[in-house]
Coordinates of C-alpha atoms in Angstrom, one line a residue:
M1440 CA -12.4 228.7 307.4
L1441 CA -14.6 231.0 305.2
V1442 CA -17.6 232.5 306.8
E1443 CA -20.1 233.9 304.3
K1444 CA -22.0 236.9 305.6
N1445 CA -25.7 237.6 304.6
A1446 CA -25.7 234.5 302.4
P1447 CA -28.8 234.2 300.3
L1448 CA -30.8 231.0 301.1
Q1449 CA -33.5 231.1 298.4
S1450 CA -31.6 228.4 296.4
C1451 CA -30.9 226.4 299.5
N1452 CA -34.5 225.6 300.3
T1453 CA -36.8 223.8 298.0
F1454 CA -39.8 226.1 298.7
G1455 CA -37.7 228.9 297.2
I1456 CA -38.5 231.2 300.1
V1457 CA -36.3 234.3 300.2
A1458 CA -34.2 234.6 303.3
K1459 CA -30.6 235.1 304.4
A1460 CA -28.2 233.4 306.7
L1461 CA -26.5 236.1 308.7
H1462 CA -23.4 233.8 308.7
L1463 CA -22.9 230.6 306.8
V1464 CA -20.0 228.0 306.7
R1465 CA -19.8 225.2 304.0
L1466 CA -18.6 222.0 305.5
K1467 CA -16.7 219.8 303.0
S1468 CA -15.2 217.5 305.6
E1469 CA -15.1 216.6 309.3
A1470 CA -12.1 218.8 309.6
D1471 CA -14.2 221.8 308.7
I1472 CA -16.6 221.0 311.6
Y1473 CA -13.7 220.9 314.1
A1474 CA -12.4 224.2 312.7
V1475 CA -15.8 225.8 313.5
L1476 CA -15.9 224.3 317.0
Q1477 CA -12.4 225.4 317.8
D1478 CA -12.8 228.9 316.6
P1479 CA -13.3 231.2 319.6
A1480 CA -15.7 233.4 317.6
W1481 CA -18.1 230.5 316.8
Q1482 CA -17.6 227.6 319.2
A1483 CA -20.3 228.8 321.7
A1484 CA -22.6 230.4 319.0
P1485 CA -26.0 228.9 318.3
K1486 CA -25.9 226.7 315.1
F1487 CA -28.3 225.6 312.5
V1488 CA -27.5 222.5 310.4
L1489 CA -28.7 222.8 306.7
G1490 CA -28.7 219.9 304.3
G1491 CA -30.7 220.0 301.1
G1492 CA -33.3 222.4 302.5
S1493 CA -36.1 220.1 301.4
N1494 CA -37.8 219.8 304.8
I1495 CA -37.8 223.4 306.1
V1496 CA -40.0 226.4 306.0
L1497 CA -38.0 229.7 306.5
T1498 CA -40.1 232.3 308.2
G1499 CA -37.3 234.9 308.3
D1500 CA -33.5 235.4 308.2
V1501 CA -31.6 232.7 310.0
K1502 CA -29.6 234.2 313.0
P1503 CA -27.7 231.1 314.2
L1504 CA -24.5 230.2 312.3
V1505 CA -25.7 228.0 309.4
L1506 CA -23.6 224.9 308.9
K1507 CA -24.2 223.9 305.3
V1508 CA -23.4 220.1 305.0
E1509 CA -21.5 219.3 301.8
I1510 CA -19.6 216.2 302.8
M1511 CA -19.5 213.9 299.8
G1512 CA -18.5 210.3 298.9
K1513 CA -20.2 206.9 298.2
R1514 CA -18.6 203.5 298.7
L1515 CA -19.0 199.9 299.6
A1516 CA -17.7 200.0 303.2
G1517 CA -18.0 196.3 303.9
E1518 CA -20.3 193.3 303.9
T1519 CA -21.8 190.7 306.2
P1520 CA -23.2 187.3 305.2
K1521 CA -26.7 188.9 304.8
A1522 CA -26.0 192.5 303.6
W1523 CA -23.8 194.9 301.7
I1524 CA -22.8 197.9 303.9
I1525 CA -22.9 201.1 301.8
E1526 CA -21.5 204.4 303.2
A1527 CA -22.3 207.8 301.9
G1528 CA -21.3 211.3 303.0
A1529 CA -24.1 213.4 304.6
G1530 CA -24.0 216.0 301.8
E1531 CA -24.7 213.5 299.0
N1532 CA -28.0 213.9 297.2
W1533 CA -30.4 211.2 298.4
H1534 CA -31.8 210.2 295.0
D1535 CA -28.4 210.1 293.5
L1536 CA -27.3 207.6 296.2
V1537 CA -30.4 205.4 295.5
T1538 CA -29.5 205.5 291.7
W1539 CA -25.9 204.7 292.4
T1540 CA -26.7 201.7 294.6
L1541 CA -28.8 200.1 291.9
Q1542 CA -26.3 200.8 289.2
N1543 CA -23.7 199.0 291.3
G1544 CA -25.9 196.0 292.1
Y1545 CA -27.0 196.8 295.6
P1546 CA -30.8 196.7 295.8
G1547 CA -32.9 197.8 298.7
L1548 CA -33.5 201.5 298.5
E1549 CA -35.6 201.5 295.3
N1550 CA -38.9 202.3 297.1
L1551 CA -37.3 205.5 298.4
A1552 CA -36.3 206.8 295.0
L1553 CA -36.8 210.5 294.1
I1554 CA -37.3 211.7 297.7
P1555 CA -35.7 215.1 297.8
G1556 CA -32.9 216.0 300.3
T1557 CA -29.5 214.8 301.4
V1558 CA -28.2 211.6 302.9
G1559 CA -27.5 213.3 306.2
A1560 CA -31.1 214.3 306.6
S1561 CA -32.6 210.9 305.8
P1562 CA -32.1 209.4 309.3
V1563 CA -33.3 212.6 311.0
Q1564 CA -36.7 212.3 309.4
N1565 CA -36.6 208.5 309.1
I1566 CA -37.8 209.0 305.5
G1567 CA -40.1 206.5 304.0
A1568 CA -42.3 205.6 301.0
Y1569 CA -44.1 202.7 299.4
G1570 CA -43.7 200.3 302.3
V1571 CA -40.0 201.0 303.2
E1572 CA -38.6 203.3 305.8
L1573 CA -35.0 204.3 306.2
Q1574 CA -34.8 202.3 309.5
D1575 CA -35.4 199.1 307.5
R1576 CA -32.2 199.6 305.6
F1577 CA -30.1 201.5 308.2
D1578 CA -26.8 200.2 309.6
S1579 CA -25.2 203.1 311.5
L1580 CA -24.1 206.7 311.3
D1581 CA -21.3 209.0 312.3
A1582 CA -21.9 212.4 313.9
V1583 CA -20.1 215.1 315.8
D1584 CA -21.4 216.6 319.0
L1585 CA -21.7 220.4 318.5
T1586 CA -21.3 221.0 322.2
T1587 CA -18.3 218.9 323.1
G1588 CA -16.7 218.4 319.6
Q1589 CA -16.6 214.6 320.2
A1590 CA -17.3 212.3 317.3
F1591 CA -19.6 209.4 317.9
T1592 CA -21.4 206.5 316.1
L1593 CA -25.0 205.5 316.5
N1594 CA -26.8 202.2 315.6
A1595 CA -30.5 201.9 314.8
A1596 CA -31.6 201.4 318.4
Q1597 CA -29.7 204.5 319.5
C1598 CA -31.3 206.6 316.8
A1599 CA -34.7 205.8 318.3
F1600 CA -36.5 205.8 315.0
G1601 CA -40.2 206.3 314.8
Y1602 CA -42.7 207.4 312.1
R1603 CA -40.8 210.4 310.5
D1604 CA -39.0 210.7 313.8
S1605 CA -35.6 210.0 315.4
V1606 CA -33.4 211.1 318.4
F1607 CA -32.3 214.0 316.2
K1608 CA -35.8 215.6 316.4
H1609 CA -36.0 215.7 320.2
A1610 CA -34.1 218.0 322.7
S1611 CA -32.4 216.4 325.7
Q1612 CA -34.2 216.6 329.0
P1613 CA -32.6 217.6 332.3
G1614 CA -31.8 214.6 334.5
E1615 CA -31.4 212.1 331.7
A1616 CA -28.6 209.5 331.8
S1617 CA -25.3 210.3 330.1
G1618 CA -24.4 208.9 326.7
A1619 CA -25.5 209.9 323.3
Q1620 CA -28.1 207.2 323.1
A1621 CA -29.9 208.5 326.2
L1622 CA -30.0 212.1 325.0
G1623 CA -32.2 214.0 322.6
L1624 CA -29.8 215.3 319.9
K1625 CA -31.9 218.1 318.4
D1626 CA -29.6 221.1 317.6
R1627 CA -26.8 219.2 319.3
A1628 CA -25.3 217.0 316.7
I1629 CA -24.3 217.1 313.0
I1630 CA -24.4 213.9 311.0
T1631 CA -21.3 213.4 308.8
R1632 CA -21.7 209.9 307.2
V1633 CA -24.5 207.3 307.0
R1634 CA -24.2 203.5 306.4
F1635 CA -26.9 201.3 305.0
A1636 CA -27.3 197.5 305.2
L1637 CA -28.7 196.4 301.8
P1638 CA -30.0 192.8 301.7
K1639 CA -28.2 190.2 299.6
A1640 CA -31.4 188.1 299.7
W1641 CA -33.4 190.9 298.2
K1642 CA -37.2 190.7 297.9
P1643 CA -39.5 193.3 296.3
V1644 CA -41.6 195.3 298.7
L1645 CA -45.0 195.7 297.1
G1646 CA -48.6 196.3 298.3
Y1647 CA -49.2 200.0 297.5
A1648 CA -51.9 200.6 295.0
D1649 CA -49.9 202.9 292.7
I1650 CA -47.0 200.4 292.4
D1651 CA -49.4 197.4 292.1
K1652 CA -51.1 199.2 289.2
K1653 CA -47.7 199.6 287.5
Q1654 CA -47.0 195.9 288.0
R1655 CA -50.3 194.9 286.4
Q1656 CA -49.8 197.3 283.5
C1657 CA -46.3 195.8 282.8
N1658 CA -47.6 192.3 283.4
V1659 CA -44.7 191.5 285.7
D1660 CA -45.1 188.7 288.3
V1661 CA -41.8 189.4 290.2
P1662 CA -40.3 192.8 289.5
T1663 CA -36.7 193.6 289.7
A1664 CA -35.3 196.4 292.0
L1665 CA -34.7 198.5 288.9
Q1666 CA -38.3 198.1 287.7
I1667 CA -39.6 199.2 291.1
Y1668 CA -37.2 202.1 291.1
E1669 CA -38.6 203.2 287.7
W1670 CA -42.2 202.7 288.7
V1671 CA -41.7 204.8 291.9
C1672 CA -40.1 207.6 289.9
E1673 CA -42.9 207.5 287.4
V1674 CA -45.6 207.7 290.1
R1675 CA -43.8 210.4 292.1
R1676 CA -43.3 212.5 289.0
A1677 CA -46.9 212.2 288.0
K1678 CA -48.2 213.1 291.5
L1679 CA -45.6 215.5 292.9
P1680 CA -44.3 218.7 291.6
D1681 CA -40.6 219.1 290.7
W1682 CA -39.3 221.6 293.3
K1683 CA -37.0 223.1 290.7
V1684 CA -40.1 224.1 288.7
I1685 CA -42.7 224.6 291.5
G1686 CA -41.2 225.2 294.9
N1687 CA -42.4 222.8 297.6
A1688 CA -41.2 220.8 300.6
G1689 CA -42.7 217.5 299.6
S1690 CA -45.4 216.0 301.8
F1691 CA -46.3 218.7 304.3
F1692 CA -48.2 216.7 306.8
K1693 CA -47.7 213.3 308.5
N1694 CA -50.3 210.7 307.9
P1695 CA -52.2 210.4 311.2
T1696 CA -52.4 207.1 313.0
V1697 CA -55.7 206.1 314.8
S1698 CA -57.1 203.2 316.6
P1699 CA -59.4 200.7 314.7
E1700 CA -62.3 202.1 316.6
Q1701 CA -61.5 205.7 315.6
C1702 CA -61.1 204.5 312.0
E1703 CA -64.4 202.7 312.0
D1704 CA -66.1 205.8 313.4
I1705 CA -64.7 207.9 310.5
I1706 CA -65.6 205.2 307.9
Q1707 CA -69.3 205.4 309.1
R1708 CA -69.3 209.0 308.1
D1709 CA -66.8 208.9 305.2
P1710 CA -66.8 205.4 303.7
K1711 CA -64.2 206.3 301.0
I1712 CA -61.5 207.3 303.4
V1713 CA -58.1 206.0 302.3
H1714 CA -56.5 203.9 305.2
Y1715 CA -53.9 201.3 305.8
Q1716 CA -53.8 198.6 308.5
L1717 CA -50.5 198.6 310.4
A1718 CA -48.8 195.6 312.0
D1719 CA -49.5 196.8 315.5
G1720 CA -53.2 196.9 314.8
S1721 CA -53.5 200.7 314.5
V1722 CA -54.6 202.3 311.2
K1723 CA -52.8 204.9 309.2
L1724 CA -55.0 207.5 307.4
A1725 CA -54.0 209.3 304.2
A1726 CA -53.6 212.9 305.2
G1727 CA -53.8 214.0 301.6
W1728 CA -57.3 212.4 301.4
L1729 CA -58.4 214.2 304.5
I1730 CA -57.2 217.6 303.2
D1731 CA -58.9 217.0 299.8
A1732 CA -62.1 216.0 301.5
C1733 CA -62.1 219.4 303.2
G1734 CA -61.9 221.1 299.8
W1735 CA -58.4 222.4 299.9
K1736 CA -56.9 220.9 296.8
G1737 CA -56.0 223.7 294.4
K1738 CA -56.8 226.5 296.9
S1739 CA -54.4 229.3 297.9
I1740 CA -53.6 231.8 300.6
G1741 CA -51.4 234.5 299.1
N1742 CA -48.7 232.8 297.1
A1743 CA -49.0 229.6 299.2
G1744 CA -51.1 226.9 297.5
V1745 CA -52.3 223.3 297.8
Y1746 CA -51.0 221.4 294.8
D1747 CA -53.9 220.5 292.5
K1748 CA -52.6 216.9 291.9
Q1749 CA -51.8 216.0 295.5
A1750 CA -53.4 217.8 298.4
L1751 CA -50.6 216.7 300.8
V1752 CA -48.2 219.1 299.1
L1753 CA -48.1 222.8 299.6
V1754 CA -46.5 224.8 296.8
N1755 CA -44.9 228.2 296.0
R1756 CA -47.3 229.7 293.5
G1757 CA -45.3 232.9 293.2
G1758 CA -42.3 231.3 291.6
S1759 CA -38.8 232.8 292.0
A1760 CA -39.9 236.3 290.9
N1761 CA -42.6 236.8 293.5
P1762 CA -41.9 233.9 295.9
V1763 CA -44.1 232.7 298.8
T1764 CA -43.2 233.8 302.3
G1765 CA -42.8 231.4 305.2
G1766 CA -45.7 233.3 306.9
E1767 CA -48.0 232.5 304.0
V1768 CA -47.1 228.8 304.0
M1769 CA -47.8 228.6 307.8
T1770 CA -51.0 230.5 307.5
L1771 CA -52.2 228.0 304.9
A1772 CA -51.0 225.1 306.9
K1773 CA -52.8 226.2 310.0
A1774 CA -56.0 226.8 308.1
I1775 CA -55.8 223.3 306.7
Q1776 CA -55.2 221.9 310.2
T1777 CA -58.3 223.7 311.5
S1778 CA -60.5 222.3 308.7
V1779 CA -59.4 218.8 309.2
Y1780 CA -59.8 219.0 313.0
E1781 CA -63.3 220.5 312.7
R1782 CA -64.4 217.7 310.3
F1783 CA -62.6 214.6 311.5
G1784 CA -61.4 215.5 315.0
L1785 CA -57.8 214.8 313.9
R1786 CA -54.8 217.1 314.4
L1787 CA -52.5 217.0 311.4
E1788 CA -48.8 217.3 312.3
P1789 CA -46.5 219.1 309.8
E1790 CA -43.4 217.3 308.6
P1791 CA -41.1 220.2 307.8
V1792 CA -39.1 222.1 310.4
V1793 CA -40.2 225.7 310.8
V1794 CA -37.3 228.0 311.2

């Protein structure tokens, strides 16, 4: 087992923030995980799991042992009368998996194209876009308990998916019942493989303005999965910066959910607010619109800026030569939160993990 010391992390986080891991291990297989957990020098040490680094803000060097997940592999693991079961290693690039599934005739993930990050991170965040969330296509996952070294499998119910949320984002509480499904798994587990149930009776998921506009422009009544994939990629590339060119962590804030009464109150003051009715009767507001309405689009604090094409995205204006710091990113984020709260009475919640 090779432990890298003072490993640079600038290329391991999509913001391009300069930081080091005091110690880092690259995990290519489950065997590598067990080697770490059985090593007397590391088995009891605090650990930090790192995937593609697309959902983190590094505010300094990382002191816990960094476990860099690089477990690869994609395959058709099985099928049911209703679905193909696709399995992928946690270290696989998410967009590459989406592309591979479509190339091999397994539709269902096309609305989630071009989301940065790895397969292993996708259930942690319950990623979603254009009317589809990971939980809609999820079958099960394999993981290893970093405390006990035991391998376990979780189904969708045990993952406790919510809006950009899962059991992996919550710490266990004293007095909870035993069993992985009853515990918060934050900082406790490492995901190794994820399986997806992709529908054989596939239907396009539409209804978002940007995608509907593409459909009208192409004069297509019933689009194919590949067409939706291409439209999603075009829309995302037009709206969002490529992190390889301009460092960023994608959407920085969650879209807040309010009651119909709260929404109506805001509409009275701001009739143009972008909002979406949810199945449970609540209303989702577009956080990017709220931020833009507060005048933040294109503004900067130090080398941290708000992207001029999409106010929901914070960017690294300093590039690789003079990169943004985690402190600058969080100062900007807190200033935006204050503005939105003062104007709308809403508290925006960041999506990335602050380390």
